[in-house]
């Protein structure tokens, strides 16, 4: 990333900053662990947050000198004094200590609990790009009950609008509902977001150049970096080959319900693919979304049924599939990748709503002979379970949604599509059950809870 792009990325307002501020002012605050895939902007957002403190101490445990600070058998108060001495910092006021790439030091992980117990006045945040995988491989764990977590994802559509200085569009996006005259422009910007994606460097490159070829170069580097990381994920050469195959095959399988056996037209067995997929899920490169089959809470995913595969980011997905910038000008997402791109971007937006814990968007299925049905998403509002169907164009049947309503007794449903916002009183075609259908433009996916 060049200097201008680095400055732009630092300038992006990320919603997680508000969550970090709430953490800072919480009376029950504990040391924080920030989780997220590599290159989603974890380090950048902490450095931006650090500007609000009187003293910032930045440690990167990929650097041997910083790592050695934790290799001495010191109490946490003496450790903190030594860190300040080595960094030539005289702490004053509110002090934020950021321990980046913490997975490189089991001692640093263990010290998190002592910051909580003995130096509660110090604000401590840690992060790591391969945190879950490396900790699992080396049998390291954070002290139970002594830390708390936040999750970070690629930029959402709302963050994308702000990053591009689309301030009027952002204001209308936040209205409930947005005015009808803003629909066309918001739809165009959402298609642009779906193509560019939410990886901060790609957004910064688009903002500075408006050149899709240069955005593609960012994703070339990112995808290569993910594949190069395989040697860090894998325990042996055979596992390296399997994980590499899964990374390369995942884009074409995204949006589908997948079978582990022979995944991606391979000869690999179910157990081998399953282990590789779960490894990449811990790296937050992809997600396995298992279906629910019930109509009432608590929703428990059925792990015996085939999951949907969701990819990290739509921009990375588009690049991997060879979908070029030309396509974002189409009137509808329905012509791009058989409409699967629309479901991917909705899942991506819903996933990013969960900053406090990782909550994968759920979907519902009924699998019976000659009577299969699948609803794209099921969301929970208070105690109500609301079916959500994604239609990439302006029309489309709602057969599965009607099946859900007739069997569950639900009185409210949502259709996310390319059309305008509206609310209609509808009935199911078979049993004539009345229900309220909320029609939302795709660009309002992240605000679906506000409308139901």
mmCIF file of N, CA and C in Angstrom, residues 127-213:
data_model
loop_
_atom_site.group_PDB
_atom_site.id
_atom_site.type_symbol
_atom_site.label_atom_id
_atom_site.label_comp_id
_atom_site.label_asym_id
_atom_site.label_seq_id
_atom_site.Cartn_x
_atom_site.Cartn_y
_atom_site.Cartn_z
ATOM 1 N N UNK A 127 -4.248 -8.582 19.407
ATOM 2 C CA UNK A 127 -4.797 -9.042 18.129
ATOM 3 C C UNK A 127 -3.773 -9.947 17.469
ATOM 4 N N UNK A 128 -4.212 -10.637 16.426
ATOM 5 C CA UNK A 128 -3.318 -11.499 15.662
ATOM 6 C C UNK A 128 -4.012 -11.983 14.410
ATOM 7 N N UNK A 129 -3.313 -11.981 13.283
ATOM 8 C CA UNK A 129 -3.947 -12.319 12.009
ATOM 9 C C UNK A 129 -4.249 -13.807 11.877
ATOM 10 N N UNK A 130 -3.486 -14.658 12.535
ATOM 11 C CA UNK A 130 -3.738 -16.098 12.497
ATOM 12 C C UNK A 130 -3.960 -16.610 13.920
ATOM 13 N N UNK A 131 -4.627 -15.800 14.707
ATOM 14 C CA UNK A 131 -4.717 -16.023 16.140
ATOM 15 C C UNK A 131 -5.247 -17.399 16.502
ATOM 16 N N UNK A 132 -6.448 -17.728 16.011
ATOM 17 C CA UNK A 132 -7.086 -18.982 16.416
ATOM 18 C C UNK A 132 -6.291 -20.202 15.974
ATOM 19 N N UNK A 133 -5.746 -20.144 14.755
ATOM 20 C CA UNK A 133 -5.021 -21.296 14.222
ATOM 21 C C UNK A 133 -3.728 -21.535 14.998
ATOM 22 N N UNK A 134 -2.948 -20.490 15.195
ATOM 23 C CA UNK A 134 -1.665 -20.652 15.868
ATOM 24 C C UNK A 134 -1.853 -21.060 17.325
ATOM 25 N N UNK A 135 -2.873 -20.517 17.967
ATOM 26 C CA UNK A 135 -3.125 -20.881 19.359
ATOM 27 C C UNK A 135 -3.571 -22.331 19.469
ATOM 28 N N UNK A 136 -4.357 -22.783 18.490
ATOM 29 C CA UNK A 136 -4.790 -24.181 18.480
ATOM 30 C C UNK A 136 -3.598 -25.110 18.246
ATOM 31 N N UNK A 137 -2.717 -24.740 17.314
ATOM 32 C CA UNK A 137 -1.568 -25.575 16.985
ATOM 33 C C UNK A 137 -0.612 -25.701 18.175
ATOM 34 N N UNK A 138 -0.456 -24.596 18.926
ATOM 35 C CA UNK A 138 0.513 -24.586 20.015
ATOM 36 C C UNK A 138 -0.136 -24.769 21.386
ATOM 37 N N UNK A 139 -1.439 -25.119 21.375
ATOM 38 C CA UNK A 139 -2.167 -25.405 22.618
ATOM 39 C C UNK A 139 -2.099 -24.226 23.593
ATOM 40 N N UNK A 140 -2.304 -23.021 23.047
ATOM 41 C CA UNK A 140 -2.337 -21.808 23.864
ATOM 42 C C UNK A 140 -3.791 -21.390 24.022
ATOM 43 N N UNK A 141 -4.148 -20.881 25.176
ATOM 44 C CA UNK A 141 -5.514 -20.375 25.340
ATOM 45 C C UNK A 141 -5.504 -19.145 26.228
ATOM 46 N N UNK A 142 -6.422 -18.222 25.927
ATOM 47 C CA UNK A 142 -6.556 -17.047 26.766
ATOM 48 C C UNK A 142 -7.187 -17.441 28.096
ATOM 49 N N UNK A 143 -6.811 -16.776 29.168
ATOM 50 C CA UNK A 143 -7.365 -17.112 30.482
ATOM 51 C C UNK A 143 -8.875 -16.902 30.522
ATOM 52 N N UNK A 144 -9.592 -17.958 30.888
ATOM 53 C CA UNK A 144 -11.056 -17.924 30.883
ATOM 54 C C UNK A 144 -11.558 -16.877 31.872
ATOM 55 N N UNK A 145 -12.476 -16.030 31.399
ATOM 56 C CA UNK A 145 -13.083 -15.039 32.269
ATOM 57 C C UNK A 145 -12.228 -13.826 32.541
ATOM 58 N N UNK A 146 -11.020 -13.765 31.952
ATOM 59 C CA UNK A 146 -10.111 -12.642 32.210
ATOM 60 C C UNK A 146 -9.929 -11.746 30.993
ATOM 61 N N UNK A 147 -10.540 -12.100 29.874
ATOM 62 C CA UNK A 147 -10.478 -11.273 28.673
ATOM 63 C C UNK A 147 -11.867 -11.213 28.049
ATOM 64 N N UNK A 148 -12.052 -10.243 27.168
ATOM 65 C CA UNK A 148 -13.273 -10.191 26.372
ATOM 66 C C UNK A 148 -12.897 -10.015 24.906
ATOM 67 N N UNK A 149 -13.879 -10.200 24.020
ATOM 68 C CA UNK A 149 -13.582 -10.276 22.593
ATOM 69 C C UNK A 149 -14.420 -9.281 21.792
ATOM 70 N N UNK A 150 -13.857 -8.858 20.678
ATOM 71 C CA UNK A 150 -14.600 -8.155 19.633
ATOM 72 C C UNK A 150 -14.191 -8.776 18.297
ATOM 73 N N UNK A 151 -15.122 -8.732 17.348
ATOM 74 C CA UNK A 151 -14.883 -9.313 16.023
ATOM 75 C C UNK A 151 -14.921 -8.215 14.971
ATOM 76 N N UNK A 152 -14.016 -8.338 14.012
ATOM 77 C CA UNK A 152 -13.899 -7.334 12.960
ATOM 78 C C UNK A 152 -13.958 -8.000 11.598
ATOM 79 N N UNK A 153 -14.667 -7.354 10.685
ATOM 80 C CA UNK A 153 -14.909 -7.906 9.352
ATOM 81 C C UNK A 153 -14.554 -6.849 8.294
ATOM 82 N N UNK A 154 -14.626 -7.209 7.014
ATOM 83 C CA UNK A 154 -14.437 -6.186 5.973
ATOM 84 C C UNK A 154 -15.448 -5.052 6.121
ATOM 85 N N UNK A 155 -15.197 -3.931 5.449
ATOM 86 C CA UNK A 155 -16.107 -2.795 5.522
ATOM 87 C C UNK A 155 -17.513 -3.200 5.107
ATOM 88 N N UNK A 156 -18.502 -2.710 5.841
ATOM 89 C CA UNK A 156 -19.894 -2.871 5.450
ATOM 90 C C UNK A 156 -20.247 -1.835 4.392
ATOM 91 N N UNK A 157 -21.448 -1.946 3.834
ATOM 92 C CA UNK A 157 -21.890 -0.956 2.848
ATOM 93 C C UNK A 157 -21.941 0.434 3.482
ATOM 94 N N UNK A 158 -22.411 0.525 4.707
ATOM 95 C CA UNK A 158 -22.472 1.820 5.388
ATOM 96 C C UNK A 158 -21.071 2.411 5.534
ATOM 97 N N UNK A 159 -20.094 1.594 5.928
ATOM 98 C CA UNK A 159 -18.719 2.067 6.056
ATOM 99 C C UNK A 159 -18.128 2.420 4.692
ATOM 100 N N UNK A 160 -18.505 1.666 3.668
ATOM 101 C CA UNK A 160 -18.039 1.913 2.304
ATOM 102 C C UNK A 160 -18.503 3.287 1.821
ATOM 103 N N UNK A 161 -19.774 3.619 2.072
ATOM 104 C CA UNK A 161 -20.291 4.931 1.673
ATOM 105 C C UNK A 161 -19.507 6.045 2.350
ATOM 106 N N UNK A 162 -19.232 5.881 3.637
ATOM 107 C CA UNK A 162 -18.485 6.920 4.350
ATOM 108 C C UNK A 162 -17.056 7.001 3.845
ATOM 109 N N UNK A 163 -16.444 5.850 3.544
ATOM 110 C CA UNK A 163 -15.068 5.847 3.054
ATOM 111 C C UNK A 163 -14.945 6.582 1.728
ATOM 112 N N UNK A 164 -15.972 6.475 0.878
ATOM 113 C CA UNK A 164 -15.948 7.138 -0.431
ATOM 114 C C UNK A 164 -16.481 8.564 -0.374
ATOM 115 N N UNK A 165 -16.757 9.064 0.831
ATOM 116 C CA UNK A 165 -17.278 10.424 1.015
ATOM 117 C C UNK A 165 -18.630 10.626 0.334
ATOM 118 N N UNK A 166 -19.405 9.554 0.257
ATOM 119 C CA UNK A 166 -20.765 9.648 -0.291
ATOM 120 C C UNK A 166 -21.704 10.045 0.855
ATOM 121 N N UNK A 167 -21.531 11.266 1.334
ATOM 122 C CA UNK A 167 -22.198 11.672 2.567
ATOM 123 C C UNK A 167 -23.711 11.825 2.415
ATOM 124 N N UNK A 168 -24.164 12.330 1.267
ATOM 125 C CA UNK A 168 -25.610 12.438 1.061
ATOM 126 C C UNK A 168 -26.244 11.055 0.986
ATOM 127 N N UNK A 169 -25.630 10.169 0.227
ATOM 128 C CA UNK A 169 -26.150 8.808 0.118
ATOM 129 C C UNK A 169 -26.159 8.134 1.490
ATOM 130 N N UNK A 170 -25.116 8.368 2.278
ATOM 131 C CA UNK A 170 -25.033 7.785 3.611
ATOM 132 C C UNK A 170 -26.172 8.291 4.487
ATOM 133 N N UNK A 171 -26.460 9.583 4.410
ATOM 134 C CA UNK A 171 -27.557 10.148 5.193
ATOM 135 C C UNK A 171 -28.890 9.531 4.817
ATOM 136 N N UNK A 172 -29.128 9.358 3.526
ATOM 137 C CA UNK A 172 -30.389 8.753 3.092
ATOM 138 C C UNK A 172 -30.447 7.265 3.434
ATOM 139 N N UNK A 173 -29.311 6.588 3.349
ATOM 140 C CA UNK A 173 -29.255 5.170 3.718
ATOM 141 C C UNK A 173 -29.691 4.973 5.172
ATOM 142 N N UNK A 174 -29.355 5.915 6.032
ATOM 143 C CA UNK A 174 -29.661 5.785 7.457
ATOM 144 C C UNK A 174 -31.092 6.182 7.806
ATOM 145 N N UNK A 175 -31.830 6.740 6.841
ATOM 146 C CA UNK A 175 -33.224 7.071 7.106
ATOM 147 C C UNK A 175 -34.086 5.811 7.063
ATOM 148 N N UNK A 176 -35.219 5.845 7.787
ATOM 149 C CA UNK A 176 -36.125 4.690 7.827
ATOM 150 C C UNK A 176 -37.520 5.117 7.403
ATOM 151 N N UNK A 177 -37.900 4.835 6.139
ATOM 152 C CA UNK A 177 -37.073 4.272 5.056
ATOM 153 C C UNK A 177 -36.354 5.385 4.299
ATOM 154 N N UNK A 178 -35.371 5.042 3.464
ATOM 155 C CA UNK A 178 -34.749 6.054 2.606
ATOM 156 C C UNK A 178 -35.778 6.614 1.628
ATOM 157 N N UNK A 179 -35.643 7.880 1.225
ATOM 158 C CA UNK A 179 -36.602 8.432 0.256
ATOM 159 C C UNK A 179 -36.500 7.720 -1.083
ATOM 160 N N UNK A 180 -37.612 7.651 -1.767
ATOM 161 C CA UNK A 180 -37.662 6.901 -3.032
ATOM 162 C C UNK A 180 -36.705 7.482 -4.071
ATOM 163 N N UNK A 181 -36.508 8.814 -4.041
ATOM 164 C CA UNK A 181 -35.631 9.415 -5.064
ATOM 165 C C UNK A 181 -34.178 8.987 -4.895
ATOM 166 N N UNK A 182 -33.805 8.461 -3.699
ATOM 167 C CA UNK A 182 -32.421 8.034 -3.471
ATOM 168 C C UNK A 182 -32.184 6.583 -3.871
ATOM 169 N N UNK A 183 -33.249 5.883 -4.243
ATOM 170 C CA UNK A 183 -33.155 4.437 -4.487
ATOM 171 C C UNK A 183 -32.172 4.104 -5.612
ATOM 172 N N UNK A 184 -32.271 4.795 -6.725
ATOM 173 C CA UNK A 184 -31.423 4.464 -7.875
ATOM 174 C C UNK A 184 -29.953 4.637 -7.533
ATOM 175 N N UNK A 185 -29.610 5.758 -6.895
ATOM 176 C CA UNK A 185 -28.207 6.014 -6.568
ATOM 177 C C UNK A 185 -27.693 5.026 -5.522
ATOM 178 N N UNK A 186 -28.497 4.735 -4.521
ATOM 179 C CA UNK A 186 -28.078 3.767 -3.498
ATOM 180 C C UNK A 186 -27.901 2.377 -4.102
ATOM 181 N N UNK A 187 -28.756 2.015 -5.039
ATOM 182 C CA UNK A 187 -28.626 0.714 -5.707
ATOM 183 C C UNK A 187 -27.339 0.646 -6.514
ATOM 184 N N UNK A 188 -27.016 1.736 -7.216
ATOM 185 C CA UNK A 188 -25.773 1.777 -7.998
ATOM 186 C C UNK A 188 -24.556 1.650 -7.080
ATOM 187 N N UNK A 189 -24.590 2.359 -5.970
ATOM 188 C CA UNK A 189 -23.461 2.311 -5.040
ATOM 189 C C UNK A 189 -23.340 0.941 -4.382
ATOM 190 N N UNK A 190 -24.469 0.299 -4.157
ATOM 191 C CA UNK A 190 -24.422 -1.042 -3.557
ATOM 192 C C UNK A 190 -23.822 -2.050 -4.539
ATOM 193 N N UNK A 191 -24.163 -1.921 -5.821
ATOM 194 C CA UNK A 191 -23.537 -2.802 -6.819
ATOM 195 C C UNK A 191 -22.030 -2.542 -6.881
ATOM 196 N N UNK A 192 -21.643 -1.276 -6.790
ATOM 197 C CA UNK A 192 -20.217 -0.940 -6.771
ATOM 198 C C UNK A 192 -19.546 -1.569 -5.552
ATOM 199 N N UNK A 193 -20.182 -1.446 -4.394
ATOM 200 C CA UNK A 193 -19.653 -2.051 -3.162
ATOM 201 C C UNK A 193 -19.538 -3.559 -3.300
ATOM 202 N N UNK A 194 -20.545 -4.180 -3.893
ATOM 203 C CA UNK A 194 -20.521 -5.629 -4.074
ATOM 204 C C UNK A 194 -19.337 -6.043 -4.929
ATOM 205 N N UNK A 195 -19.006 -5.228 -5.924
ATOM 206 C CA UNK A 195 -17.859 -5.571 -6.769
ATOM 207 C C UNK A 195 -16.531 -5.264 -6.078
ATOM 208 N N UNK A 196 -16.374 -4.049 -5.561
ATOM 209 C CA UNK A 196 -15.102 -3.648 -4.948
ATOM 210 C C UNK A 196 -14.850 -4.445 -3.674
ATOM 211 N N UNK A 197 -15.908 -4.746 -2.944
ATOM 212 C CA UNK A 197 -15.771 -5.470 -1.691
ATOM 213 C C UNK A 197 -15.429 -4.541 -0.545
ATOM 214 N N UNK A 198 -15.113 -5.132 0.605
ATOM 215 C CA UNK A 198 -14.894 -4.335 1.799
ATOM 216 C C UNK A 198 -13.503 -4.437 2.386
ATOM 217 N N UNK A 199 -12.550 -5.059 1.681
ATOM 218 C CA UNK A 199 -11.189 -5.108 2.205
ATOM 219 C C UNK A 199 -10.590 -3.698 2.150
ATOM 220 N N UNK A 200 -10.087 -3.182 3.264
ATOM 221 C CA UNK A 200 -9.705 -1.769 3.334
ATOM 222 C C UNK A 200 -8.741 -1.311 2.249
ATOM 223 N N UNK A 201 -7.735 -2.133 1.932
ATOM 224 C CA UNK A 201 -6.770 -1.707 0.915
ATOM 225 C C UNK A 201 -7.425 -1.586 -0.451
ATOM 226 N N UNK A 202 -8.362 -2.495 -0.766
ATOM 227 C CA UNK A 202 -9.058 -2.428 -2.055
ATOM 228 C C UNK A 202 -9.937 -1.183 -2.128
ATOM 229 N N UNK A 203 -10.606 -0.850 -1.032
ATOM 230 C CA UNK A 203 -11.448 0.342 -1.003
ATOM 231 C C UNK A 203 -10.583 1.597 -1.152
ATOM 232 N N UNK A 204 -9.450 1.618 -0.450
ATOM 233 C CA UNK A 204 -8.544 2.765 -0.566
ATOM 234 C C UNK A 204 -8.018 2.907 -1.994
ATOM 235 N N UNK A 205 -7.677 1.778 -2.620
ATOM 236 C CA UNK A 205 -7.170 1.824 -4.002
ATOM 237 C C UNK A 205 -8.254 2.319 -4.960
ATOM 238 N N UNK A 206 -9.498 1.875 -4.760
ATOM 239 C CA UNK A 206 -10.573 2.365 -5.636
ATOM 240 C C UNK A 206 -10.789 3.863 -5.432
ATOM 241 N N UNK A 207 -10.745 4.290 -4.161
ATOM 242 C CA UNK A 207 -10.988 5.708 -3.884
ATOM 243 C C UNK A 207 -9.937 6.596 -4.541
ATOM 244 N N UNK A 208 -8.689 6.164 -4.540
ATOM 245 C CA UNK A 208 -7.612 6.999 -5.080
ATOM 246 C C UNK A 208 -7.512 6.922 -6.597
ATOM 247 N N UNK A 209 -7.945 5.818 -7.201
ATOM 248 C CA UNK A 209 -7.707 5.625 -8.641
ATOM 249 C C UNK A 209 -8.968 5.464 -9.480
ATOM 250 N N UNK A 210 -10.066 4.972 -8.874
ATOM 251 C CA UNK A 210 -11.279 4.610 -9.613
ATOM 252 C C UNK A 210 -10.968 3.615 -10.743
ATOM 253 N N UNK A 211 -9.903 2.851 -10.545
ATOM 254 C CA UNK A 211 -9.403 1.937 -11.579
ATOM 255 C C UNK A 211 -9.581 0.497 -11.109
ATOM 256 N N UNK A 212 -10.476 -0.239 -11.777
ATOM 257 C CA UNK A 212 -10.757 -1.615 -11.371
ATOM 258 C C UNK A 212 -9.559 -2.538 -11.573
ATOM 259 N N UNK A 213 -8.723 -2.213 -12.537
ATOM 260 C CA UNK A 213 -7.529 -3.031 -12.760
ATOM 261 C C UNK A 213 -6.602 -2.940 -11.547
#
